[in-house]
mmCIF file of C-alpha atoms in Angstrom:
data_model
loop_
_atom_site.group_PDB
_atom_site.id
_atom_site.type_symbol
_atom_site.label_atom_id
_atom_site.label_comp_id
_atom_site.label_asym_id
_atom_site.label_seq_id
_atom_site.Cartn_x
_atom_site.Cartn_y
_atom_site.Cartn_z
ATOM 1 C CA UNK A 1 -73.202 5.013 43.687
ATOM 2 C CA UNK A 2 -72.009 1.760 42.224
ATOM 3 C CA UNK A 3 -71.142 3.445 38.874
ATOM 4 C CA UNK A 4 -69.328 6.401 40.289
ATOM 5 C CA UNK A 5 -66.935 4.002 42.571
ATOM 6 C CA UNK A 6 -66.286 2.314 39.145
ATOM 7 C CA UNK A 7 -65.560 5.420 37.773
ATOM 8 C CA UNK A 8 -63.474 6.566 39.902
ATOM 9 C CA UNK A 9 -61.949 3.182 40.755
ATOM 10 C CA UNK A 10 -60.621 2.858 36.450
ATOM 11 C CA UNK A 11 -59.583 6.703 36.710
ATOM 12 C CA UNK A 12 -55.860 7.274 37.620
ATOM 13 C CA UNK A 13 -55.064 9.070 41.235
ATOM 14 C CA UNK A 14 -52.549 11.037 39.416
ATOM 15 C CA UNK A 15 -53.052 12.019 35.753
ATOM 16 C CA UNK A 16 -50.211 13.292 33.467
ATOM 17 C CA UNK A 17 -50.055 16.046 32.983
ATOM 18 C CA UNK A 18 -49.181 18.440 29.716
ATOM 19 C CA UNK A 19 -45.300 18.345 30.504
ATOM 20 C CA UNK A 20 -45.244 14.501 30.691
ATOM 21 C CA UNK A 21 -47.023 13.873 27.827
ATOM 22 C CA UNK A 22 -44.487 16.148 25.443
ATOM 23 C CA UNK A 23 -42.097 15.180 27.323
ATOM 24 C CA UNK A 24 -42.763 11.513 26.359
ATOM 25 C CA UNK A 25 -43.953 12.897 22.768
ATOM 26 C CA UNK A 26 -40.435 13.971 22.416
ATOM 27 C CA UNK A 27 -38.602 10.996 23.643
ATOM 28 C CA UNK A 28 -40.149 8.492 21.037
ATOM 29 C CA UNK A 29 -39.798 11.058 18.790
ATOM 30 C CA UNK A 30 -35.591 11.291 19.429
ATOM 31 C CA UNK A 31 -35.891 7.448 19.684
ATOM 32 C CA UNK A 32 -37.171 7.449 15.625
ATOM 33 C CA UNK A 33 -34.796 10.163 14.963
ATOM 34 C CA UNK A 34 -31.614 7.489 16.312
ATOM 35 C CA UNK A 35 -32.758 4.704 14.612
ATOM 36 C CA UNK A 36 -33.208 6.558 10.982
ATOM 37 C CA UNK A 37 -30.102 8.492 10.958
ATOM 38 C CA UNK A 38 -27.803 6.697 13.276
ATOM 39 C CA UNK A 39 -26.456 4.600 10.804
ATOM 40 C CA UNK A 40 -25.907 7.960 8.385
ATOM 41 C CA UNK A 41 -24.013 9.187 11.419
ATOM 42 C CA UNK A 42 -21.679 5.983 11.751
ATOM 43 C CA UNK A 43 -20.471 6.296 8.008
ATOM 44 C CA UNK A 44 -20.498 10.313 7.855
ATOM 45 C CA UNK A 45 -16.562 10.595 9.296
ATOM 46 C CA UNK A 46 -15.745 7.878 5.800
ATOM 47 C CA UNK A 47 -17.714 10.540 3.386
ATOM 48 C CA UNK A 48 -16.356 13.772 5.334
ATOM 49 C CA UNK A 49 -12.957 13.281 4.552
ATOM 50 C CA UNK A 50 -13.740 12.003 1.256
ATOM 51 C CA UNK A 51 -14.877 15.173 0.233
ATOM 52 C CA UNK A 52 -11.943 17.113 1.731
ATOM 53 C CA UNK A 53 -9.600 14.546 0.340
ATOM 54 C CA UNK A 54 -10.926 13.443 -2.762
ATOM 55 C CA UNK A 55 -13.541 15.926 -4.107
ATOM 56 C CA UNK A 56 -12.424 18.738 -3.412
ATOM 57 C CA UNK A 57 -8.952 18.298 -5.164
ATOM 58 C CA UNK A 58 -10.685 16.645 -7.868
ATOM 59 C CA UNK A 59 -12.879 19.304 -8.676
ATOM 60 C CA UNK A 60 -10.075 22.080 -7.838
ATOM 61 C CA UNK A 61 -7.928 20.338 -10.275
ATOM 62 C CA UNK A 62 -10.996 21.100 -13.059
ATOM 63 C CA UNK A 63 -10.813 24.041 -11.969
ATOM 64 C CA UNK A 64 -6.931 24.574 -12.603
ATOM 65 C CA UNK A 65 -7.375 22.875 -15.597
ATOM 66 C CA UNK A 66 -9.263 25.286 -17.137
ATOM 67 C CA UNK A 67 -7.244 28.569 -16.696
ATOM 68 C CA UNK A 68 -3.418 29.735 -17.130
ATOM 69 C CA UNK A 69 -2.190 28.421 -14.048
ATOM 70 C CA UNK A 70 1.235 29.182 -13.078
ATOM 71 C CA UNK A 71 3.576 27.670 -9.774
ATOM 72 C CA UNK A 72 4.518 30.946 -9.480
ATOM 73 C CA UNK A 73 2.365 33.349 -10.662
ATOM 74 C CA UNK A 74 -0.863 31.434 -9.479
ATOM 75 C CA UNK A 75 -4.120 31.577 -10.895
ATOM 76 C CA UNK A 76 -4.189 33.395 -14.422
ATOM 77 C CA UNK A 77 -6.772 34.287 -17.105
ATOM 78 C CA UNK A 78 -9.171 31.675 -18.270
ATOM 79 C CA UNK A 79 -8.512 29.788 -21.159
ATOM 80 C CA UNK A 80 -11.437 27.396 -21.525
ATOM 81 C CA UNK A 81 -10.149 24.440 -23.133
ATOM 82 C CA UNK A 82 -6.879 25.571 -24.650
ATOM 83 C CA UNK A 83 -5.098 23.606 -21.990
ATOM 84 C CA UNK A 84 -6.496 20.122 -23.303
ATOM 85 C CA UNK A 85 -5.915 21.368 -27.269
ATOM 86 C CA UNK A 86 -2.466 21.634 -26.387
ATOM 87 C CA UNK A 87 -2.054 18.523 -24.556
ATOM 88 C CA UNK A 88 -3.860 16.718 -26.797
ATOM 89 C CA UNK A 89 -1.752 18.343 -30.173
ATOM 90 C CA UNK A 90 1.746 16.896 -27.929
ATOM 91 C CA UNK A 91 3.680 13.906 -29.192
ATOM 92 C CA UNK A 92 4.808 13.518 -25.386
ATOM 93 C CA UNK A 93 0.982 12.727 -24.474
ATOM 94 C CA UNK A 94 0.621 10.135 -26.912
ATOM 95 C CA UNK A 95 4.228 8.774 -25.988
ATOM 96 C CA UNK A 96 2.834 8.485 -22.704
ATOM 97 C CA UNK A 97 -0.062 6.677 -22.555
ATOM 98 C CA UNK A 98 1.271 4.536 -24.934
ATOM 99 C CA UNK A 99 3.952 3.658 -22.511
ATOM 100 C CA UNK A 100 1.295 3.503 -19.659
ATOM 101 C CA UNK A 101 -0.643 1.302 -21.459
ATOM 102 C CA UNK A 102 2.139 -1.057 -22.041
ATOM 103 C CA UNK A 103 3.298 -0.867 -18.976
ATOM 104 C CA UNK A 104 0.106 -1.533 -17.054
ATOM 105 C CA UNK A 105 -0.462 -4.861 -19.599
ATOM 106 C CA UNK A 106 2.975 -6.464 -18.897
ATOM 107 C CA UNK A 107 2.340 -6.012 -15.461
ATOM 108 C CA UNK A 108 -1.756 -6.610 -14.314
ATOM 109 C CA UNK A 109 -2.272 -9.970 -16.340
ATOM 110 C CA UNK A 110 0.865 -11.721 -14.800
ATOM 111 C CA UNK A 111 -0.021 -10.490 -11.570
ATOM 112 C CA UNK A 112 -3.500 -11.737 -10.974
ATOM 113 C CA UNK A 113 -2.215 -14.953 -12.853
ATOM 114 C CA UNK A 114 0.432 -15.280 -10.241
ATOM 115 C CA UNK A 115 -1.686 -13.631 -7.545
ATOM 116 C CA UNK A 116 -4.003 -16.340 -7.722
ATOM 117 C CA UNK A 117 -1.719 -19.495 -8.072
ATOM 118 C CA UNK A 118 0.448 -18.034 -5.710
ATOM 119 C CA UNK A 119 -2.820 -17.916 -2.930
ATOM 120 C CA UNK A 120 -3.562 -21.833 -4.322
ATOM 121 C CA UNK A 121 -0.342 -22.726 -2.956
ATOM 122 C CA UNK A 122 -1.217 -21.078 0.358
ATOM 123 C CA UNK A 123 -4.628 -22.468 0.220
ATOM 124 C CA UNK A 124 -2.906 -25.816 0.703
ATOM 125 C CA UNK A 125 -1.816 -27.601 3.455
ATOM 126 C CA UNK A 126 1.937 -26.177 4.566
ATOM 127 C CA UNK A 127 3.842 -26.298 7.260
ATOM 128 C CA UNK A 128 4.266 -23.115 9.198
ATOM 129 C CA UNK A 129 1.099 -21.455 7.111
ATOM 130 C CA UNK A 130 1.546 -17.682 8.708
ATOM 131 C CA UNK A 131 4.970 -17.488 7.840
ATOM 132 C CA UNK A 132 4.251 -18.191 4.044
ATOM 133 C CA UNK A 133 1.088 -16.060 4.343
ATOM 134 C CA UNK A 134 3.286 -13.076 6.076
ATOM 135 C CA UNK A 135 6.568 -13.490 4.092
ATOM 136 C CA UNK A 136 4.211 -13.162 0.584
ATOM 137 C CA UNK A 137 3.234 -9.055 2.015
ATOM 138 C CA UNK A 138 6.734 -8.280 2.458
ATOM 139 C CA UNK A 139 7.717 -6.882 -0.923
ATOM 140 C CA UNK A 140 4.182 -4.956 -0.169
ATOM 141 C CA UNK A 141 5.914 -2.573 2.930
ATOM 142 C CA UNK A 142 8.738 -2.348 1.519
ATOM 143 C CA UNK A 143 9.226 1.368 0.400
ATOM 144 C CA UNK A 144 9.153 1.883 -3.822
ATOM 145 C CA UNK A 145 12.485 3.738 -3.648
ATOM 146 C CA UNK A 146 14.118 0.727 -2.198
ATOM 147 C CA UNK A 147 12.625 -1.678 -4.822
ATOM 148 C CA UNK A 148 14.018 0.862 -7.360
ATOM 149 C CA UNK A 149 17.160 0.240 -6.289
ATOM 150 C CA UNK A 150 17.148 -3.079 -6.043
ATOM 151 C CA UNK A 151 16.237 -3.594 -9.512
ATOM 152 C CA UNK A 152 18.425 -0.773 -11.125
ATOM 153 C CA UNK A 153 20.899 -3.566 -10.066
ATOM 154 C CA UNK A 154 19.597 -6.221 -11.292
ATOM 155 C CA UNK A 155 18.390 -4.359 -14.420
ATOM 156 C CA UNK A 156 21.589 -1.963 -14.657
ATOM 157 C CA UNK A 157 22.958 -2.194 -18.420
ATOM 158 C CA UNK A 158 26.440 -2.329 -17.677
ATOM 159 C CA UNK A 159 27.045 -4.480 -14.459
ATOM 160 C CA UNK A 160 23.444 -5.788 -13.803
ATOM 161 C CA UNK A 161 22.906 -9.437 -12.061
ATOM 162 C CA UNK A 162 20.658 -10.361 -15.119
ATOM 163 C CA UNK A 163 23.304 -9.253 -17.748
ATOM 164 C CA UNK A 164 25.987 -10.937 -16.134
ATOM 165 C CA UNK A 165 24.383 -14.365 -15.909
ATOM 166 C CA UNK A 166 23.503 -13.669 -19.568
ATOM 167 C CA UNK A 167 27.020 -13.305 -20.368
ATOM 168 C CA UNK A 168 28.151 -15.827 -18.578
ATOM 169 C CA UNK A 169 26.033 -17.923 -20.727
ATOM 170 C CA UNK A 170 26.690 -16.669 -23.559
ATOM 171 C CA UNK A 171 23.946 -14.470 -24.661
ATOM 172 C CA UNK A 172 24.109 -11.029 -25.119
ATOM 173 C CA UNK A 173 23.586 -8.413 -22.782
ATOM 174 C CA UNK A 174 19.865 -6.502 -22.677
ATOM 175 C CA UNK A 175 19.555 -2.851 -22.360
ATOM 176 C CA UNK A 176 17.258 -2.269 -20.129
ATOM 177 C CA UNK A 177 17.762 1.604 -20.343
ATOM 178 C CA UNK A 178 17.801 1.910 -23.970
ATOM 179 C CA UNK A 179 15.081 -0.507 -25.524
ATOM 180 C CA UNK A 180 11.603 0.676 -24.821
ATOM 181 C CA UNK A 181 9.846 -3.027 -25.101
ATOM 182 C CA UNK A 182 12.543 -4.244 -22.409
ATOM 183 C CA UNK A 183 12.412 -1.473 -19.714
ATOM 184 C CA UNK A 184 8.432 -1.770 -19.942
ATOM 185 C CA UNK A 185 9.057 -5.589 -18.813
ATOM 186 C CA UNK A 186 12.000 -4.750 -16.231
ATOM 187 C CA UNK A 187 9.322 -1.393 -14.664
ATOM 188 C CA UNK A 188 6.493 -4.197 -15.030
ATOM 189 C CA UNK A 189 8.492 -6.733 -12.966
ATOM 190 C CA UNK A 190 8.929 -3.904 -10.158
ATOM 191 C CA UNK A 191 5.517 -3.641 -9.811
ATOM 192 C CA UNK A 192 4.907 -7.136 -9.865
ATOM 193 C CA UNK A 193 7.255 -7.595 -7.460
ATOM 194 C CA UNK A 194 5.196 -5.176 -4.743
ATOM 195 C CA UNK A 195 1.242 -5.857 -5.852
ATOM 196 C CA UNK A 196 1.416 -9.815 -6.258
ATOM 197 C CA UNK A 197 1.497 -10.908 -2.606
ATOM 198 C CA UNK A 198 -1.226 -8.267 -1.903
ATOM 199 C CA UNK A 199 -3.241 -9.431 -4.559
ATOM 200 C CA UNK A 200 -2.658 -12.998 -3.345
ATOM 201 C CA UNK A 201 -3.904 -12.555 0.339
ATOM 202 C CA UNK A 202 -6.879 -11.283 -1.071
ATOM 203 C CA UNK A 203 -7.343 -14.727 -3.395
ATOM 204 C CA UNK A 204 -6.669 -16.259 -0.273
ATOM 205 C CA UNK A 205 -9.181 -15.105 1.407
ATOM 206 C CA UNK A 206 -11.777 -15.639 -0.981
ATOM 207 C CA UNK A 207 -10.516 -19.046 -1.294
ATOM 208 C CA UNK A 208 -11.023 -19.830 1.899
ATOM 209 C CA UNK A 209 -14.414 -18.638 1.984
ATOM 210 C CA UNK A 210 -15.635 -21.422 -0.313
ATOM 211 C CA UNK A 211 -17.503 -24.102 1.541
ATOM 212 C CA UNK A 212 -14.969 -27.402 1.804
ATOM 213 C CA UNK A 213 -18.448 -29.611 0.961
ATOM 214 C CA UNK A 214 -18.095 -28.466 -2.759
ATOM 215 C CA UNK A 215 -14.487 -29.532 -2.436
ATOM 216 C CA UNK A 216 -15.554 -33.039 -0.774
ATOM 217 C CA UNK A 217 -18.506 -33.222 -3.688
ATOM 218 C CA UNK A 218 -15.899 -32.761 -6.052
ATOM 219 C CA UNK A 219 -13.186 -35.530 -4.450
ATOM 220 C CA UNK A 220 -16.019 -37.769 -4.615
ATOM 221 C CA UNK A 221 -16.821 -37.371 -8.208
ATOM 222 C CA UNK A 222 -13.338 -38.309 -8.929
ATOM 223 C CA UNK A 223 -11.817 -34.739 -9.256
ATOM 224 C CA UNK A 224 -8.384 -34.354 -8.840
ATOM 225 C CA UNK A 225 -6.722 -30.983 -7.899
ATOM 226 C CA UNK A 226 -6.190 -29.235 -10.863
ATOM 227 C CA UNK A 227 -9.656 -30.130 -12.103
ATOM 228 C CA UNK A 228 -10.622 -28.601 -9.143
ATOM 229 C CA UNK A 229 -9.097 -25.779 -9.439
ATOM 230 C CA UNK A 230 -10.481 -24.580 -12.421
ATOM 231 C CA UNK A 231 -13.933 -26.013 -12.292
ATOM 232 C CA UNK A 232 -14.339 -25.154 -8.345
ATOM 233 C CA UNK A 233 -12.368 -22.553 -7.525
ATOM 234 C CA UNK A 234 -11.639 -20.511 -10.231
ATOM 235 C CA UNK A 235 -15.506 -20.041 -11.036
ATOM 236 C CA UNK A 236 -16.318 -18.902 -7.274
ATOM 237 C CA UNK A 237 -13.578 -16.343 -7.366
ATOM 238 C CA UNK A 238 -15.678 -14.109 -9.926
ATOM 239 C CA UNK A 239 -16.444 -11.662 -7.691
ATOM 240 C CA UNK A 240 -13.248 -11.264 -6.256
ATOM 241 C CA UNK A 241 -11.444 -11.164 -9.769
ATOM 242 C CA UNK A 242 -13.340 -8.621 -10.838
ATOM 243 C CA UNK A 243 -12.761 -6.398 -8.249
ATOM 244 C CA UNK A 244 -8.774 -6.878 -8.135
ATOM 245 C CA UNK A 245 -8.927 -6.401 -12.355
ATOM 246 C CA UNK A 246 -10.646 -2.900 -11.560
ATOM 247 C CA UNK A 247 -8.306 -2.231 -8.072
ATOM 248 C CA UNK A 248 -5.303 -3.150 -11.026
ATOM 249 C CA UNK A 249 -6.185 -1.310 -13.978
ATOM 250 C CA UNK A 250 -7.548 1.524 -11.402
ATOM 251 C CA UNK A 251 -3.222 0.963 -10.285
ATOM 252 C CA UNK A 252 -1.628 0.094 -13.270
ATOM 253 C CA UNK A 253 -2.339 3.387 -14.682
ATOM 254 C CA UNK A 254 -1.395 5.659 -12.132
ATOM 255 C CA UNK A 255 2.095 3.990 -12.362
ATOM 256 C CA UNK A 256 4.770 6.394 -11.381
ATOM 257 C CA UNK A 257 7.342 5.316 -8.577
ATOM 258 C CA UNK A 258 8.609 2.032 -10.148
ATOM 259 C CA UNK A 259 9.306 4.408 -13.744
ATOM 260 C CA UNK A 260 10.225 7.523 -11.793
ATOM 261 C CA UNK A 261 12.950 5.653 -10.386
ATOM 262 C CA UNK A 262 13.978 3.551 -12.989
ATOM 263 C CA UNK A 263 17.116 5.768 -13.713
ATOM 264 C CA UNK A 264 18.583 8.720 -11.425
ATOM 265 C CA UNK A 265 17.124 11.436 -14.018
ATOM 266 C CA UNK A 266 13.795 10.635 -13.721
ATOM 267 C CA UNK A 267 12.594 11.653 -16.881
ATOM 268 C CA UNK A 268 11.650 8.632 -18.427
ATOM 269 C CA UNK A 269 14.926 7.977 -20.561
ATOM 270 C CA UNK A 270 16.561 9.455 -22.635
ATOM 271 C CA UNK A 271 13.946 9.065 -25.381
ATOM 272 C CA UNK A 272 10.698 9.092 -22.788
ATOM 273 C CA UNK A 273 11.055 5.164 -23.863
ATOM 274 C CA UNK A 274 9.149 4.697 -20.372
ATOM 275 C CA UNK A 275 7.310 7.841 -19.253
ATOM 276 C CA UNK A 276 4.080 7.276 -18.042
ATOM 277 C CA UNK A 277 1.317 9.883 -18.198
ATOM 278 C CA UNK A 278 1.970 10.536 -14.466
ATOM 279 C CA UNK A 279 5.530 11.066 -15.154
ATOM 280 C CA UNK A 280 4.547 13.471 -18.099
ATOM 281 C CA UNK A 281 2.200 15.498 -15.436
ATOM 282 C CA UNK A 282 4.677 15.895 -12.904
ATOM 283 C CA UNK A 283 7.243 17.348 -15.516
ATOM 284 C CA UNK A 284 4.451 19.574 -16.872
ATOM 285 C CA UNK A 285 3.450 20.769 -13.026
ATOM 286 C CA UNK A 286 6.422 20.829 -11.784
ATOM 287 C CA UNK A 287 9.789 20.656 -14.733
ATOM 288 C CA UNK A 288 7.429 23.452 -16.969
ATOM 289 C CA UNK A 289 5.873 24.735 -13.921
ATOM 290 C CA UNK A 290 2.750 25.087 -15.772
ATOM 291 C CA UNK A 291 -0.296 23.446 -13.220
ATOM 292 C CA UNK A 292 -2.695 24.127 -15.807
ATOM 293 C CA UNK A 293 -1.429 21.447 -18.398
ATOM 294 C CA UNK A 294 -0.670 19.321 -16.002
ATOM 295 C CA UNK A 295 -4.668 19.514 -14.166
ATOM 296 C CA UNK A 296 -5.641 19.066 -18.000
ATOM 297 C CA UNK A 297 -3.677 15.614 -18.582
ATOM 298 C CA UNK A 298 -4.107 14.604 -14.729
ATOM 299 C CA UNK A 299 -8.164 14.946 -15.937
ATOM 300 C CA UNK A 300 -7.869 13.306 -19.198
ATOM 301 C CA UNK A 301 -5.840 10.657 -16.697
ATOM 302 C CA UNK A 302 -9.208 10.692 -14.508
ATOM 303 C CA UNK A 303 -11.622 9.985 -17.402
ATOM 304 C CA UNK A 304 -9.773 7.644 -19.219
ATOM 305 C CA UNK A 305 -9.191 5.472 -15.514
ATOM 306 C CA UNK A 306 -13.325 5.800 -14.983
ATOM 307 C CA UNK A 307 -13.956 5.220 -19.066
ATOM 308 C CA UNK A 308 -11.563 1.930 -18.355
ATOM 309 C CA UNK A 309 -12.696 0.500 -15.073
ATOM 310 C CA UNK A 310 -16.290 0.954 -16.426
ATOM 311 C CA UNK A 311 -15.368 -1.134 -19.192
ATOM 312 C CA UNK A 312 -13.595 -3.419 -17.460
ATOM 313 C CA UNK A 313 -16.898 -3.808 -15.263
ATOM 314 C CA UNK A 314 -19.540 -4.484 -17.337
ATOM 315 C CA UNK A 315 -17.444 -7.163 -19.342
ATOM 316 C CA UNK A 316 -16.211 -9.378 -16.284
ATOM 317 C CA UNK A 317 -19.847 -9.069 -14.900
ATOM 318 C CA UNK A 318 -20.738 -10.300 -18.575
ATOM 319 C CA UNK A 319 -18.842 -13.242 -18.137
ATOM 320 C CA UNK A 320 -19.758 -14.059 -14.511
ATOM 321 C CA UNK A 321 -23.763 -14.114 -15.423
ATOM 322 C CA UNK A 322 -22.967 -16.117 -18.795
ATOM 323 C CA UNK A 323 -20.790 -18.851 -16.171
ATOM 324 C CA UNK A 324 -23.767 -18.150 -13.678
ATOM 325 C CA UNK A 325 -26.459 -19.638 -16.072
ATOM 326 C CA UNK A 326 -24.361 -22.235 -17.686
#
């Protein structure tokens, strides 16, 4: 008798039954299912429109490239790779990304140069900080067209600010419009003008992630600020340099406002002096109305970006692991 009370004493009154026990079968099981793919379902709305926005036209656009594609007559026979023969075979191509080239030299190095002294400045102690910080993204909002015609002023051949104070000094005047080394330096002081205070904040902030004890270690050892600037500061902003060199290059040669608007033709002057290979696939889309030439260079565009930012990778990570170990 003692045993059975025992027994029957541990036993429950009510047992579950079947429905409770799948029932709580099922809730662990959705509470496993949450944790493994909720944080797949947080970043799915960034890759969804990704692939409407970016792969899709990317991979259309190989598509286009690769058959007679007319504005108006649409899609035509295919023709393989005779679009990219004939690109390739075209003076204007080569004109082009020589331009772009140029172009996107005169105007990355001096920016991320002035990018980062500019953000050492604001690193410092100033009066009324926000305002310098604020007033540096300005010439970021402001729309390209209106920086076109701002410097078509100051760059204008015949009664450009730049010319005049040249003249009045007794120099010669610069065409701007007619010389192809000058109107690189005049487009590459547009963009300048709009990416360097972008670039800068972005310094800044790394900058001013850098713990102030290094700093204080530093003043101690008898540092002074422009030693530690380049032995302190300069050296932790690897990271960040390399990813505003690949954000730049990834820019600088996609250029097409700032040389788009460089004259009221928009054709790159008179001699394509400054037409960049965006320039020369918007005259081939839309001037020859042929879409599949212009998918064919807007592709070579595409692997010659990835072939360059690649580059540009491997050898700034290079150089950060060789500064690492010394």
């Amino acid at each position: 008798m003692a045993v059975t009370d025992r027994v029957r004493q541990r036993a429950p009154e009510n047992p579950p039954d079947s429905k409770s026990v799948k029932r709580i079968a099922l809730s662990h099981k959705v509470s496993r299912w949450d944790v493994k793919f909720s944080p797949y379902l947080y970043i799915s709305p960034f890759f969804l429109l990704f692939a409407v926005t970016g792969l899709f036209p990317l991979g259309y656009t190989a598509w286009v490239s690769l058959h007679n594609w007319n504005l108006i007559g649409g899609q035509g026979d295919f023709s393989g790779l005779e679009n990219y023969a004939f690109v390739l075979s075209q003076p204007f191509f080569w004109n082009a990304l020589g331009n772009t080239f140029s172009i996107f030299v005169l105007s990355s190095v001096p920016q991320i140069i002035l990018a980062i002294t500019i953000a050492a400045v604001l690193d410092a102690n100033l009066r009324a900080k926000t305002f310098w910080r604020m007033g540096v993204l300005v010439p970021f909002v402001v729309a390209p067209v209106a920086v076109g015609l701002i410097f078509n002023n100051l760059f204008a051949d015949q009664f450009g600010l730049i010319n005049e104070g040249l003249t009045a000094l007794g120099l010669d005047p610069v065409r701007w419009h007619s010389d192809s080394t000058v109107s690189h330096v005049a487009i590459a002081t547009m963009v300048n003008f709009r990416w360097v205070g972008y670039n800068a904040l972005i310094f800044l902030a790394a900058m001013q992630a850098i713990p102030r004890d290094v700093y204080e270690a530093a003043t101690i050892d008898g540092a002074g600020r422009l030693r530690q600037f380049f032995s302190v500061t300069v050296p932790m902003l690897r990271p960040t340099v390399i990813f505003v060199v690949i954000t730049s290059t990834i820019g600088g040669l996609q250029i097409f406002d700032e040389a788009r608007v460089f004259d009221q033709y928009g054709l790159g002057g008179a001699d394509r002096q400054w037409q960049t290979l965006t320039m020369y696939i918007w005259e081939l889309g839309w001037g020859q109305r042929n879409f599949g030439r212009a998918s064919a260079v807007a592709w070579l565009l595409f692997l010659l970006i990835v072939l360059i930012a690649l580059l540009n990778f491997f050898i700034t990570r290079r150089i950060a692991n060789q500064g690492g170990r010394k």
